[in-house]
Amino acid sequence: MRPIAEALIQRRVKVLGLSESSAGTSWQASIAASIAQADLLIGVLTHSDISNTIFELGLAVGYGKPLLIFAPAKGGVLPASLQGFQIVRTSLQNREAIDFALDQILASPLGPIRLDQSSRPAPLARTIETRFYRNRLSQLMHDGQFRELERLVATVLRESSAEVVAEAPSPGRGIDLVVWSDGLQSYVDNPFPIEIKARLRSREDVKRALGQTEKAAHTIGSRWSMLLYGEGPSQDDRVWRSNPAVLALKIDHLFAQLEYVTFPEIVRSLRNHRVHGLEH
C-alpha cells in the first residue's frame, strides 16, 4: 500500500488509518467509522482472498462514498458486484500508473466515480448531433491546430454522456484521454485509454503510433486502448491490425457514428471485429 499512500500524500491528500478511530471499538466498527469519515475510498485487490475488501467496498457504497479500485494487472475476472466501478489493473509497484490514475480522479470535475445508483442514477449513453463538431474538426485539420483535437474529442465524448472523460494533466504523459463508462465494462477494462494523432503519413507512422498507444496503456494496467487519428492510411490497410489490443478509428468516422450509436457500442463493434471478425 505504501506507493499509493505516498502518491496521495504528495498530492496533499490525508491518508486516514484505523488508528484515528475511537479506541476500544471492534474491528468492524473501526472500519465503518473510518469509511464514514473518508472523502474517497481506495480498494486494493490481490490474488488472495478479497472477501474482506469486498465487505469494506460494500460499506463505502452504503455510505455513498466515491471508490477507486486497484486490481492485479494479470488477474482473472472480478466479481460481478464490482462492475461499473473505476478499476485500474496494474502492479502496485507501477508508480506511474498509480500517479496517472490519481491525477485523473482528483482532477475530474465529475468526481471519481458514480454514487450509489439509488441516490443518483448514472447518465445514460446516447447518440448526439455531431455536425458542428465535424465542421470544427475539418477546420482544425485545415488550420493545423492539432493540439485542439484532444479537447474537441473530449468534448464530444462528454456530450455522449460517458461518465468520466479525463484529459492528461500535462503534455507528454503518453495518454491523451482516459474514459470510464459502465457501458464499456463488458467489452474493455475501465479505465479505457485513448491516444490521439493528427496525421499518420505512412504505414511506419501507424506502427509507431500503435506501439506507443499500447505501451502507454500498459503503464496504467489497461489491456485495451484506442487510437483516434485525423488522417492516415485506409482503414482497410492490414497495418491497423498489427497491434491486436489497440482499436483504431478516424476521428471523423467516430463523430459520424455517434449520431446513430453510442460510444460503448462503437467500441464493442471494433473489439468484436478484432477478436471474432464480427461487426456486431
Coordinates of C-alpha atoms in Angstrom, one line a residue:
M1 CA 0.0 0.0 0.0
R2 CA 2.9 2.3 0.5
P3 CA 3.3 3.6 -3.1
I4 CA -0.4 4.6 -3.1
A5 CA -0.1 6.3 0.3
E6 CA 3.0 8.2 -0.8
A7 CA 1.3 9.3 -4.0
L8 CA -1.7 10.6 -2.1
I9 CA 0.4 12.5 0.5
Q10 CA 2.4 14.1 -2.4
R11 CA -1.0 15.4 -3.6
R12 CA -1.9 16.8 -0.2
V13 CA -4.5 14.1 0.4
K14 CA -4.6 13.0 4.1
V15 CA -4.5 9.2 4.4
L16 CA -6.9 8.1 7.2
G17 CA -5.9 5.0 9.2
L18 CA -7.7 2.8 11.7
S19 CA -5.6 4.4 14.4
E20 CA -7.7 7.5 14.0
S21 CA -10.9 5.7 15.1
S22 CA -12.1 5.6 18.6
A23 CA -10.1 3.3 20.9
G24 CA -11.7 0.2 22.2
T25 CA -14.1 -0.3 19.3
S26 CA -14.4 -3.5 17.4
W27 CA -12.6 -4.1 14.1
Q28 CA -15.9 -3.8 12.2
A29 CA -16.9 -0.6 14.0
S30 CA -13.4 0.9 13.3
I31 CA -13.7 0.1 9.6
A32 CA -17.1 1.7 9.4
A33 CA -16.0 4.8 11.3
S34 CA -13.0 5.3 9.0
I35 CA -15.1 4.9 5.9
A36 CA -17.7 7.3 7.2
Q37 CA -15.1 10.0 7.7
A38 CA -13.3 9.5 4.3
D39 CA -13.9 11.5 1.2
L40 CA -12.6 8.8 -1.1
L41 CA -12.1 5.0 -0.6
I42 CA -9.3 3.2 -2.5
G43 CA -9.7 -0.6 -2.6
V44 CA -6.7 -2.8 -3.3
L45 CA -7.5 -6.3 -4.6
T46 CA -4.8 -9.0 -4.5
H47 CA -4.6 -12.6 -5.8
S48 CA -5.5 -13.9 -2.4
D49 CA -8.9 -13.8 -0.5
I50 CA -10.6 -10.5 -1.2
S51 CA -13.8 -11.1 0.8
N52 CA -12.8 -8.5 3.5
T53 CA -12.1 -5.9 0.8
I54 CA -15.4 -6.6 -0.9
F55 CA -17.1 -6.1 2.5
E56 CA -15.4 -2.8 3.0
L57 CA -16.2 -1.6 -0.5
G58 CA -19.9 -2.5 0.2
L59 CA -19.8 -0.3 3.3
A60 CA -18.4 2.5 1.2
V61 CA -21.2 2.2 -1.3
G62 CA -23.7 2.2 1.5
Y63 CA -22.2 5.5 2.7
G64 CA -22.3 6.9 -0.8
K65 CA -18.5 7.3 -1.0
P66 CA -16.5 7.5 -4.2
L67 CA -14.4 4.5 -5.0
L68 CA -11.2 3.7 -6.8
I69 CA -10.1 0.1 -7.1
F70 CA -6.6 -1.3 -7.9
A71 CA -6.5 -4.9 -9.2
P72 CA -3.7 -7.1 -10.3
A73 CA -2.6 -6.5 -13.9
K74 CA -2.9 -10.1 -14.8
G75 CA -5.7 -11.1 -12.6
G76 CA -8.8 -13.0 -13.5
V77 CA -12.4 -12.0 -13.9
L78 CA -13.5 -9.7 -11.0
P79 CA -16.8 -10.2 -9.1
A80 CA -19.9 -9.0 -10.9
S81 CA -20.7 -6.7 -7.9
L82 CA -17.7 -4.6 -8.9
Q83 CA -18.9 -4.0 -12.5
G84 CA -19.2 -0.3 -13.2
F85 CA -16.7 0.9 -10.6
Q86 CA -13.4 2.5 -11.6
I87 CA -10.9 -0.3 -11.7
V88 CA -7.2 0.2 -12.6
R89 CA -5.4 -3.1 -13.4
T90 CA -1.7 -2.6 -12.5
S91 CA 1.1 -3.7 -10.3
L92 CA 1.3 -1.8 -7.1
Q93 CA 5.0 -1.2 -7.9
N94 CA 4.0 0.7 -11.0
R95 CA 4.1 4.2 -9.6
E96 CA 3.5 5.9 -13.0
A97 CA 0.1 4.0 -13.3
I98 CA -0.8 5.0 -9.7
D99 CA 0.1 8.6 -10.3
F100 CA -1.8 8.8 -13.5
A101 CA -5.0 7.2 -12.0
L102 CA -4.9 9.6 -9.0
D103 CA -4.3 12.6 -11.2
Q104 CA -7.3 11.8 -13.4
I105 CA -9.6 11.2 -10.5
L106 CA -8.6 14.2 -8.4
A107 CA -8.8 16.5 -11.5
S108 CA -12.1 15.1 -12.7
P109 CA -15.0 17.6 -12.4
L110 CA -17.5 14.8 -12.2
G111 CA -15.9 13.1 -9.2
P112 CA -14.0 9.8 -9.1
I113 CA -17.0 7.5 -9.8
R114 CA -20.7 7.2 -9.8
L115 CA -22.6 7.5 -6.5
D116 CA -24.9 4.7 -5.2
Q117 CA -27.4 4.3 -8.0
S118 CA -30.3 4.5 -5.6
S119 CA -29.4 8.1 -4.8
R120 CA -28.3 9.3 -8.2
P121 CA -28.6 7.3 -11.4
A122 CA -25.6 7.4 -13.8
P123 CA -26.1 9.3 -17.1
L124 CA -27.2 7.2 -20.0
A125 CA -25.0 7.0 -23.0
R126 CA -26.8 8.4 -26.0
T127 CA -26.4 9.4 -29.6
I128 CA -25.7 13.1 -30.4
E129 CA -25.8 15.6 -33.2
T130 CA -22.2 16.0 -34.4
R131 CA -22.5 18.2 -37.5
F132 CA -21.0 21.2 -35.6
Y133 CA -18.1 19.0 -34.2
R134 CA -17.4 17.6 -37.6
N135 CA -17.1 21.0 -39.1
R136 CA -14.9 22.1 -36.3
L137 CA -12.7 19.0 -36.9
S138 CA -12.3 19.9 -40.6
Q139 CA -11.3 23.5 -39.6
L140 CA -8.7 22.3 -37.1
M141 CA -7.2 19.9 -39.6
H142 CA -7.1 22.6 -42.3
D143 CA -5.5 25.2 -40.0
G144 CA -3.1 22.7 -38.4
Q145 CA -4.4 23.3 -34.9
F146 CA -3.6 19.8 -33.9
R147 CA -3.4 20.5 -30.1
E148 CA -7.1 21.3 -30.1
L149 CA -8.0 17.8 -31.4
E150 CA -7.7 16.3 -27.9
R151 CA -10.1 18.9 -26.4
L152 CA -12.5 18.5 -29.2
V153 CA -12.7 14.7 -28.8
A154 CA -13.1 15.0 -25.1
T155 CA -16.0 17.5 -25.5
V156 CA -17.7 15.1 -27.9
L157 CA -17.3 12.1 -25.6
R158 CA -18.6 14.1 -22.7
E159 CA -21.6 15.2 -24.8
S160 CA -22.3 11.5 -25.4
S161 CA -22.6 11.1 -21.6
A162 CA -19.5 9.0 -20.9
E163 CA -19.4 9.0 -17.0
V164 CA -15.8 10.3 -16.8
V165 CA -13.6 11.7 -19.6
A166 CA -10.3 12.8 -18.1
E167 CA -7.6 14.7 -20.1
A168 CA -3.9 14.2 -19.3
P169 CA -2.9 16.8 -16.7
S170 CA 0.2 17.7 -18.8
P171 CA 1.5 17.1 -22.3
G172 CA 3.8 14.2 -23.0
R173 CA 2.2 11.8 -20.5
G174 CA 1.7 9.2 -23.2
I175 CA -2.1 9.0 -23.0
D176 CA -4.3 11.9 -24.1
L177 CA -7.7 10.8 -22.7
V178 CA -9.0 8.2 -20.3
V179 CA -12.6 7.2 -20.3
W180 CA -14.6 5.5 -17.6
S181 CA -18.0 4.2 -18.6
D182 CA -20.4 1.5 -17.3
G183 CA -21.2 0.7 -20.9
L184 CA -17.5 -0.2 -21.7
Q185 CA -17.0 -2.6 -18.8
S186 CA -18.4 -5.7 -20.5
Y187 CA -16.0 -5.2 -23.5
V188 CA -12.9 -3.5 -22.4
D189 CA -11.5 -2.7 -18.9
N190 CA -12.1 0.6 -17.2
P191 CA -10.2 2.9 -17.4
F192 CA -10.1 2.9 -21.3
P193 CA -7.2 5.0 -22.6
I194 CA -7.3 6.9 -25.9
E195 CA -4.4 8.3 -27.8
I196 CA -5.0 11.0 -30.5
K197 CA -2.8 11.6 -33.5
A198 CA -3.4 14.3 -36.2
R199 CA -1.6 12.8 -39.2
L200 CA -0.2 9.4 -39.8
R201 CA 1.5 9.8 -43.2
S202 CA 2.8 6.3 -43.7
R203 CA 2.5 2.7 -42.5
E204 CA 5.6 3.2 -40.4
D205 CA 3.9 6.1 -38.7
V206 CA 0.9 3.8 -38.0
K207 CA 3.1 1.1 -36.5
R208 CA 4.9 3.6 -34.3
A209 CA 1.6 5.2 -33.1
L210 CA 0.1 1.8 -32.3
G211 CA 3.1 0.7 -30.4
Q212 CA 3.1 4.0 -28.4
T213 CA -0.5 3.6 -27.6
E214 CA -0.2 0.0 -26.4
K215 CA 2.8 0.8 -24.3
A216 CA 1.1 3.8 -22.7
A217 CA -2.0 1.7 -21.9
H218 CA 0.1 -0.9 -20.2
T219 CA 1.5 1.8 -17.8
I220 CA -1.9 2.2 -16.3
G221 CA -2.8 -1.5 -16.4
S222 CA -5.2 -1.4 -19.3
R223 CA -5.3 -4.3 -21.7
W224 CA -7.3 -2.5 -24.4
S225 CA -6.9 1.0 -25.8
M226 CA -8.0 3.2 -28.7
L227 CA -6.0 5.2 -31.3
L228 CA -8.0 8.0 -32.9
Y229 CA -6.4 9.8 -35.9
G230 CA -7.3 12.7 -38.2
E231 CA -5.5 11.5 -41.4
G232 CA -3.9 8.2 -42.2
P233 CA -3.8 5.1 -44.4
S234 CA -7.0 3.5 -45.5
Q235 CA -9.0 1.8 -42.7
D236 CA -8.8 -1.4 -44.7
D237 CA -5.0 -1.5 -44.5
R238 CA -3.8 -4.5 -42.6
V239 CA -1.3 -2.4 -40.8
W240 CA -4.1 -1.3 -38.4
R241 CA -4.2 -4.9 -37.1
S242 CA -0.5 -5.2 -36.2
N243 CA -1.4 -4.4 -32.5
P244 CA -4.5 -6.5 -31.7
A245 CA -5.4 -4.7 -28.5
V246 CA -5.4 -1.2 -30.0
L247 CA -8.6 -0.2 -31.6
A248 CA -8.1 2.4 -34.3
L249 CA -10.6 4.7 -35.9
K250 CA -10.6 8.0 -37.8
I251 CA -11.9 10.9 -35.7
D252 CA -14.5 12.0 -38.3
H253 CA -15.7 8.4 -38.6
L254 CA -16.1 8.4 -34.8
F255 CA -18.1 11.6 -34.9
A256 CA -20.3 10.3 -37.7
Q257 CA -21.1 7.1 -36.0
L258 CA -22.0 8.8 -32.7
E259 CA -25.1 10.2 -34.5
Y260 CA -26.5 6.6 -34.7
V261 CA -24.9 4.6 -32.0
T262 CA -23.3 5.2 -28.6
F263 CA -19.6 5.3 -27.9
P264 CA -19.7 1.9 -26.0
E265 CA -21.4 0.4 -29.0
I266 CA -18.7 1.7 -31.3
V267 CA -16.0 0.2 -29.0
R268 CA -17.9 -3.1 -28.8
S269 CA -18.1 -3.3 -32.6
L270 CA -14.4 -2.6 -33.0
R271 CA -13.4 -5.1 -30.4
N272 CA -15.7 -7.8 -31.7
H273 CA -14.4 -7.3 -35.2
R274 CA -10.8 -7.6 -33.9
V275 CA -11.4 -10.6 -31.7
H276 CA -14.1 -12.6 -33.6
G277 CA -14.2 -11.0 -37.0
L278 CA -17.7 -9.8 -36.3
E279 CA -19.2 -6.4 -36.9
H280 CA -21.7 -6.6 -34.0

